[in-house]
């Protein structure tokens, strides 16, 4: 049996007739920039997230970057970020001319540890940016409390958490804004790049709408130095179709996750921990093992695809070598990078495939 880590094409094949029809309708509309498909998706996604506004942009990195700009982040400012995350979280801060200030995660949830945030705040801190990593919400209440205490804004990175909930409320507007990615491998993925920002703040929403369109709301009238970052109407059409199935697909992921959790609980593998306040959507199922590389090789020899999210923490990337971080600065992030392994968990994976994966892991443990 061959088990791909993620078969991105499977979601298209499942919804081929609807997606093809949506694309043809979009092409027939004559709108190739903006237009009704983008407007409708923004309305529908905002309603799904329980927010007043959703603003489509070109990709997830732009969603983070433009949201930070809308929060007036610029040179000299600092933004608190997790030490373990995809580098886009840090890059968005750097693109504003600001400085990312890393904070270590809680080892049980992989998300930023609220208990460590306050000690990282300085007079230059402007925003706290929690990441809902792997599809599980960060612990937002203490983060919100800290932000309000110090007069800071909160931008959530929700790129992996479409549909996830915190204390019974779907992510989308706990902080000041949430940045989303619709990269094809996401729980809600387009057939190319795409992104959005959700917010309940009309001023933030208006600023992002202007920034994404060359700094203009009226053609040839440019209010600020903006960018070209607009959600493509063809991608919006695809996302509108997929949005209808997002909850159903997230439930499939949950079934797979529960099977992993139940059948691997007595092994040496460290399984994901789900706090009572979190309802994850299992974008990734990330385990930890001290002999991660050997486990990865063993599974690949059995035809099972795996990935490491992420093998090099941002502070060790060449892109940030000028900052001068040392290996001892973020030991938890480095330990995770050396131990984490993501198992297959796409919504189209079969029960038989999960059984095969679990048996292969058990076999490795016995050797």
Coordinates of C-alpha atoms in Angstrom, one line a residue:
X1 CA 0.0 0.0 0.0
X2 CA 1.2 3.5 -0.9
X3 CA -0.1 6.3 1.3
X4 CA 0.6 9.9 0.2
X5 CA 1.2 12.4 2.9
X6 CA -1.5 14.5 1.3
X7 CA -3.3 14.0 -2.0
X8 CA -4.2 17.6 -2.9
X9 CA -6.0 16.6 -6.0
X10 CA -8.4 14.3 -4.1
X11 CA -10.5 17.2 -2.9
X12 CA -10.8 18.5 -6.5
X13 CA -11.8 15.0 -7.7
X14 CA -14.4 14.7 -5.0
X15 CA -16.0 18.0 -6.0
X16 CA -15.0 18.1 -9.7
X17 CA -18.5 18.8 -11.2
X18 CA -19.2 21.6 -8.8
X19 CA -15.8 23.2 -9.0
X20 CA -15.7 23.0 -12.8
X21 CA -19.1 24.6 -13.0
X22 CA -18.1 27.4 -10.6
X23 CA -15.0 28.1 -12.7
X24 CA -16.9 28.2 -15.9
X25 CA -19.5 30.6 -14.4
X26 CA -16.7 32.8 -13.1
X27 CA -15.1 32.9 -16.6
X28 CA -18.4 33.7 -18.2
X29 CA -19.0 36.6 -15.9
X30 CA -16.3 38.7 -17.5
X31 CA -14.8 39.7 -14.1
X32 CA -11.1 38.7 -14.0
X33 CA -10.1 41.0 -11.2
X34 CA -12.5 41.4 -8.3
X35 CA -16.2 41.1 -9.1
X36 CA -19.2 39.2 -7.7
X37 CA -17.3 35.9 -6.9
X38 CA -14.8 37.7 -4.6
X39 CA -17.6 39.8 -3.0
X40 CA -19.7 36.7 -2.3
X41 CA -16.8 34.7 -1.0
X42 CA -15.9 37.5 1.4
X43 CA -19.5 37.7 2.7
X44 CA -19.7 34.0 3.1
X45 CA -16.4 33.5 4.8
X46 CA -17.1 36.4 7.2
X47 CA -20.4 34.8 8.1
X48 CA -18.7 31.4 8.5
X49 CA -16.1 33.0 10.9
X50 CA -18.7 35.0 12.7
X51 CA -17.1 38.4 11.8
X52 CA -18.3 41.6 10.2
X53 CA -15.6 41.7 7.5
X54 CA -13.5 39.3 5.4
X55 CA -11.0 40.9 2.9
X56 CA -9.6 38.7 0.2
X57 CA -5.9 39.0 -0.7
X58 CA -3.4 37.2 -2.9
X59 CA -1.9 34.8 -0.3
X60 CA -1.5 34.1 3.4
X61 CA 1.8 36.1 3.8
X62 CA 0.1 39.1 2.3
X63 CA -2.8 38.7 4.7
X64 CA -0.3 38.9 7.6
X65 CA 1.7 41.7 6.1
X66 CA -1.2 43.9 5.2
X67 CA -3.0 43.3 8.5
X68 CA 0.2 44.4 10.3
X69 CA 0.3 47.5 8.1
X70 CA -3.3 48.2 8.9
X71 CA -2.4 48.0 12.6
X72 CA 0.3 50.7 12.0
X73 CA 3.2 48.4 12.5
X74 CA 6.4 49.9 11.0
X75 CA 10.1 50.5 11.5
X76 CA 11.2 50.5 15.1
X77 CA 8.2 48.5 16.3
X78 CA 8.3 45.0 17.8
X79 CA 5.9 42.1 17.2
X80 CA 5.7 39.1 19.5
X81 CA 5.7 35.9 17.5
X82 CA 6.1 32.2 18.4
X83 CA 9.6 30.7 18.2
X84 CA 8.2 27.6 16.4
X85 CA 6.1 28.5 13.3
X86 CA 6.4 28.6 9.6
X87 CA 8.7 31.5 8.7
X88 CA 5.9 33.5 7.0
X89 CA 4.8 34.6 10.5
X90 CA 8.2 36.3 11.0
X91 CA 8.6 37.5 7.4
X92 CA 5.4 39.5 7.6
X93 CA 6.8 41.4 10.5
X94 CA 10.1 42.0 8.7
X95 CA 8.3 43.2 5.6
X96 CA 6.9 46.1 7.7
X97 CA 10.4 47.0 8.8
X98 CA 9.6 45.8 12.4
X99 CA 11.3 43.3 14.6
X100 CA 9.9 39.8 15.4
X101 CA 10.4 39.0 19.1
X102 CA 10.2 35.2 19.5
X103 CA 8.5 33.6 22.5
X104 CA 8.7 29.8 23.2
X105 CA 5.7 27.5 22.9
X106 CA 3.8 25.4 25.4
X107 CA 5.2 21.9 24.8
X108 CA 1.8 20.3 25.2
X109 CA -0.1 22.4 22.6
X110 CA 2.8 23.5 20.3
X111 CA 1.3 27.1 20.6
X112 CA 2.8 30.2 22.1
X113 CA 3.0 30.0 25.9
X114 CA 0.9 32.9 27.3
X115 CA 2.9 32.7 30.5
X116 CA 6.1 33.9 28.7
X117 CA 4.6 36.7 26.7
X118 CA 4.6 39.5 29.2
X119 CA 8.3 39.2 29.9
X120 CA 8.9 39.8 26.2
X121 CA 7.0 43.1 26.1
X122 CA 9.0 46.3 25.7
X123 CA 8.2 49.9 25.1
X124 CA 8.5 49.1 21.4
X125 CA 6.0 46.2 21.4
X126 CA 3.0 46.9 19.2
X127 CA 1.3 43.6 18.4
X128 CA 1.1 40.1 19.7
X129 CA 0.8 37.5 17.0
X130 CA -0.3 34.1 18.2
X131 CA -0.3 31.2 15.6
X132 CA -3.1 28.6 15.7
X133 CA -0.5 26.0 14.8
X134 CA -1.4 22.7 13.2
X135 CA -5.1 23.5 13.4
X136 CA -5.4 24.0 17.2
X137 CA -6.3 27.4 18.7
X138 CA -3.8 29.2 20.9
X139 CA -5.0 30.0 24.4
X140 CA -6.6 33.3 23.6
X141 CA -8.1 34.6 26.9
X142 CA -4.8 35.2 28.7
X143 CA -3.3 36.6 25.5
X144 CA -6.2 39.1 25.2
X145 CA -5.8 40.0 28.8
X146 CA -2.1 40.8 28.4
X147 CA -2.8 42.8 25.3
X148 CA -5.4 44.9 26.9
X149 CA -3.3 45.4 30.0
X150 CA -0.4 46.8 27.9
X151 CA -2.4 48.6 25.2
X152 CA -1.4 46.2 22.4
X153 CA -3.1 44.8 19.3
X154 CA -3.6 41.1 18.5
X155 CA -3.2 39.7 15.0
X156 CA -3.9 35.9 14.9
X157 CA -2.2 33.7 12.3
X158 CA -5.0 31.3 11.4
X159 CA -3.4 29.9 8.2
X160 CA -3.8 26.3 9.5
X161 CA -7.0 26.6 11.5
X162 CA -10.0 27.1 9.2
X163 CA -13.1 26.2 11.3
X164 CA -11.3 25.7 14.6
X165 CA -12.9 26.9 17.8
X166 CA -11.7 28.4 21.1
X167 CA -14.1 27.9 24.1
X168 CA -17.0 27.2 21.7
X169 CA -16.5 30.2 19.5
X170 CA -15.1 29.8 16.0
X171 CA -11.8 31.5 15.3
X172 CA -12.1 34.7 13.2
X173 CA -12.5 37.6 15.6
X174 CA -11.1 36.9 19.1
X175 CA -8.3 39.5 18.6
X176 CA -8.2 42.5 16.4
X177 CA -7.8 40.5 13.1
X178 CA -7.1 37.1 11.8
X179 CA -4.9 36.3 8.8
X180 CA -5.8 33.3 6.7
X181 CA -4.1 31.3 3.9
X182 CA -5.9 29.4 1.2
X183 CA -2.8 27.6 0.0
X184 CA -3.9 24.3 -1.8
X185 CA -2.9 22.1 1.1
X186 CA -4.9 24.0 3.8
X187 CA -8.2 22.7 5.2
X188 CA -9.9 25.3 3.0
X189 CA -7.5 25.4 0.1
X190 CA -7.8 27.1 -3.3
X191 CA -6.4 25.7 -6.6
X192 CA -3.5 28.2 -6.2
X193 CA -2.5 30.9 -3.8
X194 CA -5.1 32.9 -1.9
X195 CA -5.6 34.6 1.5
X196 CA -7.9 36.8 3.6
X197 CA -8.2 38.8 6.7
X198 CA -11.2 38.6 9.0
X199 CA -12.0 41.4 11.5
X200 CA -14.8 43.1 13.3
X201 CA -13.1 46.4 13.1
X202 CA -14.3 48.5 10.1
X203 CA -11.2 50.7 10.2
X204 CA -8.9 47.8 9.9
X205 CA -11.0 46.3 7.1
X206 CA -11.0 49.6 5.2
X207 CA -7.3 50.0 5.5
X208 CA -6.6 46.5 4.1
X209 CA -9.0 47.0 1.2
X210 CA -7.1 50.2 0.3
X211 CA -3.6 48.7 0.8
X212 CA -4.4 45.6 -1.3
X213 CA -5.3 47.7 -4.3
X214 CA -2.3 50.0 -4.8
X215 CA -3.4 52.2 -1.9
X216 CA -6.5 53.2 -3.9
X217 CA -10.3 53.0 -3.4
X218 CA -11.0 55.2 -6.5
X219 CA -9.2 54.3 -9.7
X220 CA -6.1 56.5 -10.2
X221 CA -6.5 58.1 -6.8
X222 CA -3.8 56.7 -4.5
X223 CA -4.2 57.6 -0.8
X224 CA -1.2 55.6 0.5
X225 CA 1.7 53.6 -0.9
X226 CA -0.1 50.3 -1.3
X227 CA 0.4 46.9 -2.9
X228 CA -1.1 44.7 -5.5
X229 CA -2.6 41.8 -3.5
X230 CA -6.1 40.8 -4.6
X231 CA -7.9 37.4 -4.3
X232 CA -8.4 36.0 -7.8
X233 CA -12.1 35.6 -8.7
X234 CA -11.4 32.1 -10.0
X235 CA -9.9 31.1 -6.7
X236 CA -12.8 32.8 -4.9
X237 CA -15.2 30.7 -7.0
X238 CA -13.4 27.5 -6.0
X239 CA -13.3 28.5 -2.3
X240 CA -17.0 29.2 -2.3
X241 CA -17.6 25.6 -3.3
X242 CA -15.2 24.1 -0.8
X243 CA -16.4 26.3 2.0
X244 CA -19.7 24.4 1.9
X245 CA -17.9 21.2 2.7
X246 CA -15.3 22.5 5.2
X247 CA -17.1 21.4 8.3
X248 CA -17.7 17.9 6.8
X249 CA -14.1 17.6 5.8
X250 CA -12.9 18.8 9.2
X251 CA -15.1 16.1 10.8
X252 CA -13.3 13.5 8.7
X253 CA -10.0 14.8 9.9
X254 CA -11.3 14.5 13.5
X255 CA -12.2 10.8 13.0
X256 CA -8.7 10.1 11.7
X257 CA -7.1 12.0 14.5
X258 CA -9.2 10.1 17.1
X259 CA -8.1 6.8 15.5
X260 CA -4.5 7.8 15.8
X261 CA -4.9 9.0 19.4
X262 CA -6.7 5.8 20.5
X263 CA -4.5 3.3 18.7
X264 CA -1.1 4.9 19.4
X265 CA -1.7 5.9 23.0
X266 CA 0.3 3.1 24.5
X267 CA 3.4 3.6 22.3
X268 CA 6.6 5.7 22.9
X269 CA 5.2 8.4 20.6
X270 CA 4.3 11.7 22.1
X271 CA 0.8 12.4 20.8
X272 CA -0.9 15.8 20.4
X273 CA -2.6 17.2 23.5
X274 CA -6.0 18.8 23.2
X275 CA -7.0 21.2 26.0
X276 CA -10.6 21.2 27.0
X277 CA -11.0 24.8 25.7
X278 CA -9.9 23.8 22.2
X279 CA -11.7 22.2 19.2
X280 CA -9.0 21.6 16.6
X281 CA -9.5 21.0 13.0
X282 CA -6.4 18.8 12.6
X283 CA -4.7 20.5 9.7
X284 CA -1.8 18.4 10.7
X285 CA -1.4 15.4 13.1
X286 CA 2.0 16.1 14.6
X287 CA 3.7 13.5 16.9
X288 CA 7.0 13.6 18.6
X289 CA 9.7 10.9 19.0
X290 CA 13.3 11.1 20.0
X291 CA 14.3 8.9 17.1
X292 CA 12.1 10.8 14.6
X293 CA 14.4 10.4 11.6
X294 CA 14.5 6.6 12.0
X295 CA 10.7 6.5 12.3
X296 CA 10.3 8.7 9.2
X297 CA 12.7 6.4 7.2
X298 CA 10.8 3.3 8.4
X299 CA 7.4 4.7 7.4
X300 CA 8.7 5.8 4.0
X301 CA 10.2 2.3 3.4
X302 CA 6.6 1.1 4.0
X303 CA 5.3 3.5 1.4
X304 CA 3.9 6.0 3.9
X305 CA 4.6 9.7 3.2
X306 CA 5.4 12.0 6.1
X307 CA 6.6 15.6 6.5
X308 CA 8.5 17.5 9.2
X309 CA 6.7 20.8 10.2
X310 CA 9.2 22.4 10.6
X311 CA 12.8 21.1 10.4
X312 CA 14.5 24.5 10.9
X313 CA 13.1 27.0 13.3
X314 CA 13.0 30.6 12.0
X315 CA 15.8 31.8 14.4
X316 CA 18.2 29.3 12.8
X317 CA 17.3 30.2 9.2
X318 CA 19.9 32.0 7.1
X319 CA 17.4 34.7 6.5
X320 CA 17.7 35.7 10.2
X321 CA 21.3 35.0 10.9
X322 CA 22.0 38.8 11.1
X323 CA 19.9 38.9 14.3
X324 CA 22.4 36.8 16.1
X325 CA 20.2 34.3 17.8
X326 CA 22.1 31.4 19.5
X327 CA 21.0 27.7 19.7
X328 CA 20.4 28.2 23.5
X329 CA 17.9 31.0 23.0
X330 CA 15.0 28.8 22.1
X331 CA 15.6 25.2 23.3
X332 CA 11.9 24.2 23.1
X333 CA 11.6 25.2 19.5
X334 CA 14.8 23.4 18.6
X335 CA 13.8 20.3 20.5
X336 CA 10.5 20.2 18.6
X337 CA 12.2 20.7 15.3
X338 CA 14.3 17.6 16.1
X339 CA 11.4 15.5 17.2
X340 CA 8.2 16.4 15.3
X341 CA 6.8 14.3 12.5
X342 CA 3.5 14.9 10.7
X343 CA 1.4 11.8 9.8
X344 CA -1.1 11.7 6.9
X345 CA -4.5 13.2 7.8
X346 CA -6.2 14.5 4.7
X347 CA -10.0 14.2 4.6
X348 CA -9.8 11.8 1.7
X349 CA -7.6 9.2 3.6
X350 CA -9.3 5.9 4.1
X351 CA -9.7 3.9 7.3
X352 CA -7.7 1.1 5.7
X353 CA -4.8 3.5 5.1
X354 CA -4.8 4.8 8.7
X355 CA -4.8 1.1 9.9
X356 CA -1.8 0.5 7.8
X357 CA 0.0 3.5 9.1
X358 CA -0.7 2.5 12.7
X359 CA 0.4 -1.0 12.2
X360 CA 3.6 0.2 10.5
X361 CA 4.3 2.5 13.5
X362 CA 3.7 -0.4 15.9
X363 CA 6.1 -2.6 14.0
X364 CA 8.8 0.1 14.2
X365 CA 8.3 0.3 18.0
X366 CA 8.8 -3.4 18.4
X367 CA 12.2 -3.4 16.5

